[in-house]
CSV table of C-alpha atoms in Angstrom, one decimal:
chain,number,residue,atom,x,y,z
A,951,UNK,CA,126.1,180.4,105.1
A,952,UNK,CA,128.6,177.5,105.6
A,953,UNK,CA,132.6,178.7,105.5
A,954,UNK,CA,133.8,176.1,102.8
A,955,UNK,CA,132.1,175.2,99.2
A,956,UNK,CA,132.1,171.0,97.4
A,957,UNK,CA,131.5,171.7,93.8
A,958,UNK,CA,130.7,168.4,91.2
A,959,UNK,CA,130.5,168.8,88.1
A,960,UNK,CA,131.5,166.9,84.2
A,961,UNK,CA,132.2,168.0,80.9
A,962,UNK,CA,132.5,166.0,77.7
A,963,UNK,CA,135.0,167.8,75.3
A,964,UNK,CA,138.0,165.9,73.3
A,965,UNK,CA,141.2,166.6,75.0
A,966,UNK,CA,144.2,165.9,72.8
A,967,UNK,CA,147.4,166.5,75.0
A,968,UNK,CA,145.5,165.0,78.6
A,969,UNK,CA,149.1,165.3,79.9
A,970,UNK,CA,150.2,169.0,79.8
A,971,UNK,CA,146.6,169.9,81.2
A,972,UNK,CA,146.8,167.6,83.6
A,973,UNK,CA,149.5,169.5,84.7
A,974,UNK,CA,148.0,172.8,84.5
A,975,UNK,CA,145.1,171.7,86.0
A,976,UNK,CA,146.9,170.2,89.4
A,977,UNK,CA,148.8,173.4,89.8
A,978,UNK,CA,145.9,176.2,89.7
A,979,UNK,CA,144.1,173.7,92.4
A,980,UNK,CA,147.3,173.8,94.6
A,981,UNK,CA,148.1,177.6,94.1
A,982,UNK,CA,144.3,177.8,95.2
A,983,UNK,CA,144.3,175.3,98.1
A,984,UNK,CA,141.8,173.4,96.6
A,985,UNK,CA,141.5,169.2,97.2
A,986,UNK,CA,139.3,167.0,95.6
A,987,UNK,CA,139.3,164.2,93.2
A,988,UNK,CA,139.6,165.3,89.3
A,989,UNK,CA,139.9,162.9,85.9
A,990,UNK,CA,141.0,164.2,82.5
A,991,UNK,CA,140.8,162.0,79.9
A,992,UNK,CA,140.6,162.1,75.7
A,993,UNK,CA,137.0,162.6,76.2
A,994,UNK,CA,136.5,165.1,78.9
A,995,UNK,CA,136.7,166.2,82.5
A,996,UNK,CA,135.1,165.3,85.7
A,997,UNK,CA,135.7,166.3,89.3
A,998,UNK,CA,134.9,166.9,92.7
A,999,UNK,CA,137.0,169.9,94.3
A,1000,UNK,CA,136.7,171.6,97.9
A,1001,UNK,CA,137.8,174.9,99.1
A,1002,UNK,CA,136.9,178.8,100.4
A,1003,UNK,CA,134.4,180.3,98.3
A,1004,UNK,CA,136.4,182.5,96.5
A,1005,UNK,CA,138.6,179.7,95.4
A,1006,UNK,CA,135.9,177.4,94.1
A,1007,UNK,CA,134.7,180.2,92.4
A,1008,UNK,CA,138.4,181.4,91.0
A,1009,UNK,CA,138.3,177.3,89.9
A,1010,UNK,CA,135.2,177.5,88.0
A,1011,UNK,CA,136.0,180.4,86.3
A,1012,UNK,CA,139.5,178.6,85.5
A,1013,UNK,CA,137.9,175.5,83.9
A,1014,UNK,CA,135.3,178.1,81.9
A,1015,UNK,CA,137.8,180.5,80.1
A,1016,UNK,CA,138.9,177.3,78.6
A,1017,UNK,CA,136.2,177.7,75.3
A,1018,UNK,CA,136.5,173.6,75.3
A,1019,UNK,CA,134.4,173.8,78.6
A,1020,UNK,CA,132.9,177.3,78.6
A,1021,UNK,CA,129.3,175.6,79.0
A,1022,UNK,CA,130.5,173.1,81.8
A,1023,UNK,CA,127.2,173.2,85.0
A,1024,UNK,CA,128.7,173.2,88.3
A,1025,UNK,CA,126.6,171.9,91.2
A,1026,UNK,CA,127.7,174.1,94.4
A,1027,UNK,CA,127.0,173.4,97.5
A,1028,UNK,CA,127.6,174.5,101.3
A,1029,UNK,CA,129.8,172.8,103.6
A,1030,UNK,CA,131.1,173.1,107.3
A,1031,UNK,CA,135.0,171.9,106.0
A,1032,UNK,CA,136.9,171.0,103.4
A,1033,UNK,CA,135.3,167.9,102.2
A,1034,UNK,CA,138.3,166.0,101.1
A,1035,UNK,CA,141.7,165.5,102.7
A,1036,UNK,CA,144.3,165.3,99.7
A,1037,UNK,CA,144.2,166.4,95.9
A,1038,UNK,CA,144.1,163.9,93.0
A,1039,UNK,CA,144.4,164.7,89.9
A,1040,UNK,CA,144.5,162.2,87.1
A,1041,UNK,CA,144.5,160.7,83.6
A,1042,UNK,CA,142.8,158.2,82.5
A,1043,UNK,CA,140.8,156.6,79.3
A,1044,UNK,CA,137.0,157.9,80.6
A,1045,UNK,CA,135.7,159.5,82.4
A,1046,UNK,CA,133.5,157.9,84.1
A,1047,UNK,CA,134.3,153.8,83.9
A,1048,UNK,CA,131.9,152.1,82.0
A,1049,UNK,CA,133.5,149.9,78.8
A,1050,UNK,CA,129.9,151.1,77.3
A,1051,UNK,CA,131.5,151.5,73.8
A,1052,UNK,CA,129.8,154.6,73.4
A,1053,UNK,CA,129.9,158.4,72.7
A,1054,UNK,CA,128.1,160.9,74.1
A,1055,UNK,CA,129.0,163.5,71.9
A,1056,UNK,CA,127.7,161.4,69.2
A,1057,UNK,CA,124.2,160.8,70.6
A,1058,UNK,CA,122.6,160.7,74.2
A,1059,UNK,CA,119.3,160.9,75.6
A,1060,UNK,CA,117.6,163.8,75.8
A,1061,UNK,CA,118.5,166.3,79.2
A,1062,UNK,CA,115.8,167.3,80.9
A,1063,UNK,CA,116.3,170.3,83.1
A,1064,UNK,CA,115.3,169.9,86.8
A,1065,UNK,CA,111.9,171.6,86.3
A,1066,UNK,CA,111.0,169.8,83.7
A,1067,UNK,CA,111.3,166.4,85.2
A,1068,UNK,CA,109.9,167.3,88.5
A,1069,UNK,CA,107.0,167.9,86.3
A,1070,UNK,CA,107.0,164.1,84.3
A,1071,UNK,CA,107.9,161.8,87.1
A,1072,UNK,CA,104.6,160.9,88.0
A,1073,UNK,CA,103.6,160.5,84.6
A,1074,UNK,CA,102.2,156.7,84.1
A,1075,UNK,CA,104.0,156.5,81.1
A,1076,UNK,CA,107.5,157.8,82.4
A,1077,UNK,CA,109.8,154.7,84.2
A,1078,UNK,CA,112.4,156.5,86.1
A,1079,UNK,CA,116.2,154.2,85.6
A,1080,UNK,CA,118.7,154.9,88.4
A,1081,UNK,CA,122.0,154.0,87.0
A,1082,UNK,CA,124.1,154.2,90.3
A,1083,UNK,CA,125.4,151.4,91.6
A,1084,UNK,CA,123.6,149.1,94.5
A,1085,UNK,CA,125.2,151.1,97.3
A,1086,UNK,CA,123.6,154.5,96.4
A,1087,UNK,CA,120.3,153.7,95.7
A,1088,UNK,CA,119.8,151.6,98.6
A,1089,UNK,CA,120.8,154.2,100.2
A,1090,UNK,CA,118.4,157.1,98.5
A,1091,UNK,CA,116.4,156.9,95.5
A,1092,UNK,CA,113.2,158.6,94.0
A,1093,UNK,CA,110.1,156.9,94.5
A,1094,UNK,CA,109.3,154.5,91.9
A,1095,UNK,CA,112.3,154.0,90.2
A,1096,UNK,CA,113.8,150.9,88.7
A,1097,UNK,CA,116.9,149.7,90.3
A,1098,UNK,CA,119.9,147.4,89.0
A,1099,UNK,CA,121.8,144.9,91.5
A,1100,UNK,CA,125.1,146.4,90.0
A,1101,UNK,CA,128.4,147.8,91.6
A,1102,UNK,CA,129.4,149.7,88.7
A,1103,UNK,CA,128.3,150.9,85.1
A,1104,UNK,CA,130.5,148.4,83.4
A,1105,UNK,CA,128.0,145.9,84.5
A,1106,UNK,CA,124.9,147.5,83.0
A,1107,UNK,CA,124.7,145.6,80.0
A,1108,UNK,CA,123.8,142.5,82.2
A,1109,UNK,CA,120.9,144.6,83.2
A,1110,UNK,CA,119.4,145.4,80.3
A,1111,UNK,CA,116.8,142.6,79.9
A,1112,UNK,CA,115.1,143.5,83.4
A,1113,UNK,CA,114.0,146.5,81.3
A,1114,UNK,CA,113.4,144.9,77.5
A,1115,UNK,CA,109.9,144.7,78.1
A,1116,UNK,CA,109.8,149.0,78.3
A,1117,UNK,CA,110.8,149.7,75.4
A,1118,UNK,CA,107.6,151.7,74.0
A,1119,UNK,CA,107.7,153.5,77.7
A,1120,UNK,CA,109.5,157.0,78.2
A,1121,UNK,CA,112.9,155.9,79.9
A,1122,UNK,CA,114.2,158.7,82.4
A,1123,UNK,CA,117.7,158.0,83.4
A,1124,UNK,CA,119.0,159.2,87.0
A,1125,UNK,CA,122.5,159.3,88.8
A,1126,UNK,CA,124.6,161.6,91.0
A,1127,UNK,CA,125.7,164.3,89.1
A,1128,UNK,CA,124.8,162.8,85.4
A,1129,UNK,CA,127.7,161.8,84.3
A,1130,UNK,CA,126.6,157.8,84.0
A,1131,UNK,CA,123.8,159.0,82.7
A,1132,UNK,CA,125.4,160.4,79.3
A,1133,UNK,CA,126.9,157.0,78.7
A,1134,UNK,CA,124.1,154.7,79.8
A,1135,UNK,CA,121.0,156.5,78.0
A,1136,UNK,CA,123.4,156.7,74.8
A,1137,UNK,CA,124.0,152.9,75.7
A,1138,UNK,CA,120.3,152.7,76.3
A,1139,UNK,CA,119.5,154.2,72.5
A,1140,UNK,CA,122.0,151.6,70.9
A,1141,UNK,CA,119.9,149.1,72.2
A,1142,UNK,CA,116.8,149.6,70.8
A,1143,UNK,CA,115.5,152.2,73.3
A,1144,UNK,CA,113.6,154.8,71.8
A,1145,UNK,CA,112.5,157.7,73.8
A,1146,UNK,CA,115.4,158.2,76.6
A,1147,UNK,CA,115.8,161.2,78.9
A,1148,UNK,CA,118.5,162.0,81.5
A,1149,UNK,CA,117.7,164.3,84.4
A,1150,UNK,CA,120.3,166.9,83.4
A,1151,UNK,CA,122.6,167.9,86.4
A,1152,UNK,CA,122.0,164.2,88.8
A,1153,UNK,CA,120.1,163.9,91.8
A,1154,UNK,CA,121.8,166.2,93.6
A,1155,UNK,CA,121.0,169.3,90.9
A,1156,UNK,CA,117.3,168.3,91.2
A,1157,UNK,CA,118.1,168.6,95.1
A,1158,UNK,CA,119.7,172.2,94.6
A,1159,UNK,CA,116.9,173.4,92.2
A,1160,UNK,CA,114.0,172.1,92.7
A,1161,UNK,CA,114.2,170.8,96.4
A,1162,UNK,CA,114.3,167.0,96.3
A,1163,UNK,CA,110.8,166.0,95.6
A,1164,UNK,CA,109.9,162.3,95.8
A,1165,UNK,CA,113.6,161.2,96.3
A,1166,UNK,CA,113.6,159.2,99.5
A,1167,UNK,CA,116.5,159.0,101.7
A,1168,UNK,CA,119.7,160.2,101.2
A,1169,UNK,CA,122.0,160.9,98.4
A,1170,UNK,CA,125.8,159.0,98.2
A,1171,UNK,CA,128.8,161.0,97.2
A,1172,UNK,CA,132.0,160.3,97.3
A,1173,UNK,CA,134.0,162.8,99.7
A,1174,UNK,CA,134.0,162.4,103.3
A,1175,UNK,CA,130.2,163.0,103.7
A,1176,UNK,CA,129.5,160.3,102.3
A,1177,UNK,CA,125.9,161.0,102.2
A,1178,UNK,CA,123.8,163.9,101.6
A,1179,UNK,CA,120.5,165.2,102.0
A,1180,UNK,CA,118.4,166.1,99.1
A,1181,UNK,CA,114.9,166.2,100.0
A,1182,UNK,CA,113.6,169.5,101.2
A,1183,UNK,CA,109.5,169.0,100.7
A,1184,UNK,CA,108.5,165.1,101.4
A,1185,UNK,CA,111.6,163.5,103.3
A,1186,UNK,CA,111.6,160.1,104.5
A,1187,UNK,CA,114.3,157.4,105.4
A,1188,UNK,CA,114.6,153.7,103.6
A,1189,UNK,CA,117.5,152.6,104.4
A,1190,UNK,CA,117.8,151.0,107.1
A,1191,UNK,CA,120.7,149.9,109.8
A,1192,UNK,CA,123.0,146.8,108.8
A,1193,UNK,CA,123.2,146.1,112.5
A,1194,UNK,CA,120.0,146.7,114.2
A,1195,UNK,CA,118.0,147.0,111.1
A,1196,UNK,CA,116.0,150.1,112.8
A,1197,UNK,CA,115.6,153.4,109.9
A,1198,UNK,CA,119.0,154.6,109.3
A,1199,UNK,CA,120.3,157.1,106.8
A,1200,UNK,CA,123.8,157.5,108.1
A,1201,UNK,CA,126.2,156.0,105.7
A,1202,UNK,CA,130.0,154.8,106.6
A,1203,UNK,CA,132.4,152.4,105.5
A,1204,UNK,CA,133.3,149.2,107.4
A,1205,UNK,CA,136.2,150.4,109.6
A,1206,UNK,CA,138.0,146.9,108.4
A,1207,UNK,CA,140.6,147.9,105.2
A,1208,UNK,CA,140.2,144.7,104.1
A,1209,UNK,CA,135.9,144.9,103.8
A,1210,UNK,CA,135.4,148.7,103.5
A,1211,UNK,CA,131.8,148.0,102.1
A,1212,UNK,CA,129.3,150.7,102.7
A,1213,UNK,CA,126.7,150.1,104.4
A,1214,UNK,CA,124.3,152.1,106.4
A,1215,UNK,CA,124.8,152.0,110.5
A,1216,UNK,CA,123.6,154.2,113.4
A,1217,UNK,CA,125.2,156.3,115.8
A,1218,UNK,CA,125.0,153.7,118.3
A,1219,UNK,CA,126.1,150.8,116.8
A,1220,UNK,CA,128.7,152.5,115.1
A,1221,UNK,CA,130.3,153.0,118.6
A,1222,UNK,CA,129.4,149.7,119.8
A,1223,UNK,CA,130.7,148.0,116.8
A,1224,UNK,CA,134.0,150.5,116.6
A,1225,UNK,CA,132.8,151.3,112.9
A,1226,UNK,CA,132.7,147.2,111.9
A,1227,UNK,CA,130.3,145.9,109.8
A,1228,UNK,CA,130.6,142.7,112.1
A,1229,UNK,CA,132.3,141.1,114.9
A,1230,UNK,CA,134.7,139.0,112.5
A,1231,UNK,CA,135.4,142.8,111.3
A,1232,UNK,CA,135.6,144.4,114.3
A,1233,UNK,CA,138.3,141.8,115.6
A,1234,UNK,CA,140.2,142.0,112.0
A,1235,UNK,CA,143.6,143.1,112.6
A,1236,UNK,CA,143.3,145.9,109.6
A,1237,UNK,CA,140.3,147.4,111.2
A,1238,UNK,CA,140.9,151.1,111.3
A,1239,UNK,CA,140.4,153.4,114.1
A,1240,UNK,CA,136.8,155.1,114.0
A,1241,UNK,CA,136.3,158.6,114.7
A,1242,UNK,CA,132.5,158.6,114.3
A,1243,UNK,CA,132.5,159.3,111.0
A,1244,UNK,CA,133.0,155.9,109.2
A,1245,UNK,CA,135.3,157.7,106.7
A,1246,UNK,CA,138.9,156.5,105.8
A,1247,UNK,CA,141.7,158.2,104.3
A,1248,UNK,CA,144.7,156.4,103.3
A,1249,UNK,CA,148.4,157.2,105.4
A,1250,UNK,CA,149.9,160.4,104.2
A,1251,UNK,CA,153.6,159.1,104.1
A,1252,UNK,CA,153.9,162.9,104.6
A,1253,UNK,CA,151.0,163.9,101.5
A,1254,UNK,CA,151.7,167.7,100.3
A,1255,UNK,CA,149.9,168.8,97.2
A,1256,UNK,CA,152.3,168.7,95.0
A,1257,UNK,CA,153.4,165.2,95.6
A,1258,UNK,CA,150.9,164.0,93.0
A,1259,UNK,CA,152.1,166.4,90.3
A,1260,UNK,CA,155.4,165.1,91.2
A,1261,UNK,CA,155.4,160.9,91.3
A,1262,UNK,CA,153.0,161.3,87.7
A,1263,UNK,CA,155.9,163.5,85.9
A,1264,UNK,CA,158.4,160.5,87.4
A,1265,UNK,CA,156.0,157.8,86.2
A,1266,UNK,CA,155.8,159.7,82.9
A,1267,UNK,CA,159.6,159.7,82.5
A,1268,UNK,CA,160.0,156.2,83.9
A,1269,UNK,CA,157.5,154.9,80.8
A,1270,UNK,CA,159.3,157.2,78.4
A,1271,UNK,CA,162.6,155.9,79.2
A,1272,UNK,CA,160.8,152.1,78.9
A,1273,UNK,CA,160.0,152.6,75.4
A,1274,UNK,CA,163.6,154.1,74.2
A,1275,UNK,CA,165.1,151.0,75.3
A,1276,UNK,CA,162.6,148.2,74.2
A,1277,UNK,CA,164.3,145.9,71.8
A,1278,UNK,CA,163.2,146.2,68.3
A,1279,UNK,CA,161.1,143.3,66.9
């Protein structure tokens, strides 16, 4: 049993005053020493939040007695540390980017529960979609599955013909935690798609559940893991180093601010290479100093908690203030 708890997890419920619970929100996660990354927008929540036990679990209980999100799934799982160094807590127009034009409280593909789609995946019939971005899958992915050269889910639609021709085929979407899933199969449905699943919960439910079956490498998130493993029956590596090119799943960011891709690199070269994707990197003047673990926060400028809460009240005001004084037309 590790000390400290990373618990994902998304909810789409309409939201009308984002602000005030915005508010609410930041200050139960500080009175709780809880740090993550959260988003509230019109259409719903999603989050990432680290902490003790007892105060991921006072969180989810926080978020639940809420009857807009009584229902929301929380993916829990064990970790050696608080897996994030600050507390975000925003607003913003989705929750999950993606300029899809599309609701998912309208209509989305079908959720399949972990079980059930451990049980279809080898179906001949059944063509398993990951909707992450290029990154993650090259990364980890389950065996088979189609794959998009995309950095983001605003960039599906230039994808879509790869997968015109599978239209009469049952389409199982994949992704993290599910989220891009709810907006790509509904996105997936408006064009044309028929039968469209979504593997309810993301990769790393499946993982949790049903122990990783046929996904091979590892699993991207974005807290200072970086990777994860999901696999607990038939594990194998595919990714492999950027440097050496020997099998490597150990994911870091380029230690240069200025490239910060993410790409896979061993132990050993990330020494020799001081956490660079390449020499012009590792003599970059913005390269970073690497501490082995190829993940970057940015400076402080003495961070508390509360700071956040703080500078969006100012930038509310600020805004307010704009408007009272534009000329009239």
């Amino acid at each position: 049993m590790k000390p400290f708890r990373v618990i994902l997890y998304y909810f789409y419920a309409p939201i009308e005053d984002t602000e005030t619970y915005r508010d609410e929100h930041h200050l139960f996660c500080v009175q709780h020493n809880l740090l993550g990354r959260i988003i509230i927008a019109p259409e719903g929540l999603n989050g990432t939040v680290s902490g003790t036990p007892e105060d991921c679990e006072a969180y989810m209980n926080y978020v639940r007695s809420d009857s807009r999100f009584k229902d929301v799934q929380f993916k829990v799982e064990e970790h050696d540390k608080v897996a994030f160094q600050k507390l975000h807590v925003r607003v913003k127009e989705e929750i999950v980017n993606s300029d899809l034009g599309v609701d998912p409280l309208v209509r989305t593909g079908k959720h399949l529960e972990p079980a059930e789609f451990k049980q279809i995946i080898n179906d001949p019939n059944v063509v398993l979609v990951d909707m992450r971005s290029d990154y993650e899958h090259e990364l980890g992915k389950f065996k088979g599955a189609i794959t998009f050269d995309m950095h983001n889910l605003r960039e599906l639609p230039d994808h879509i013909h790869e997968i015109e021709h599978l239209k009469d085929k049952k389409i199982v979407t994949y992704c993290t935690g599910g989220i891009k899933c709810e907006k790509a199969s509904a996105y997936l449905l408006e064009q044309g798609f028929q039968d469209v699943y979504q593997l309810h919960g993301g990769i790393i439910r499946y993982g949790l559940e049903e122990g990783g079956e046929n996904f091979d490498g590892k699993c991207y998130v974005f807290d200072n893991r970086i990777a994860v493993e999901v696999n607990k029956v038939n594990p194998t590596v595919i990714s492999r180093c950027y440097i050496c090119n020997e099998p490597c799943d150990r994911m870091i960011n380029c230690a240069n601010a200025e490239c910060n891709t993410h790409v896979p690199v061993c132990h050993q070269c990330g020494e020799d290479m001081e956490g660079a994707c390449s020499t012009e990197c590792k003599a970059h003047p913005h390269k970073r100093t690497y501490d082995g673990t190829g993940y970057y926060v940015s400076n402080s400028n003495h961070y508390h908690p509360l700071q956040g809460l703080k500078s969006q009240k100012k930038n509310i005001k600020k805004m307010k203030l704009a408007q009272r004084t534009e000329p009239a037309e």
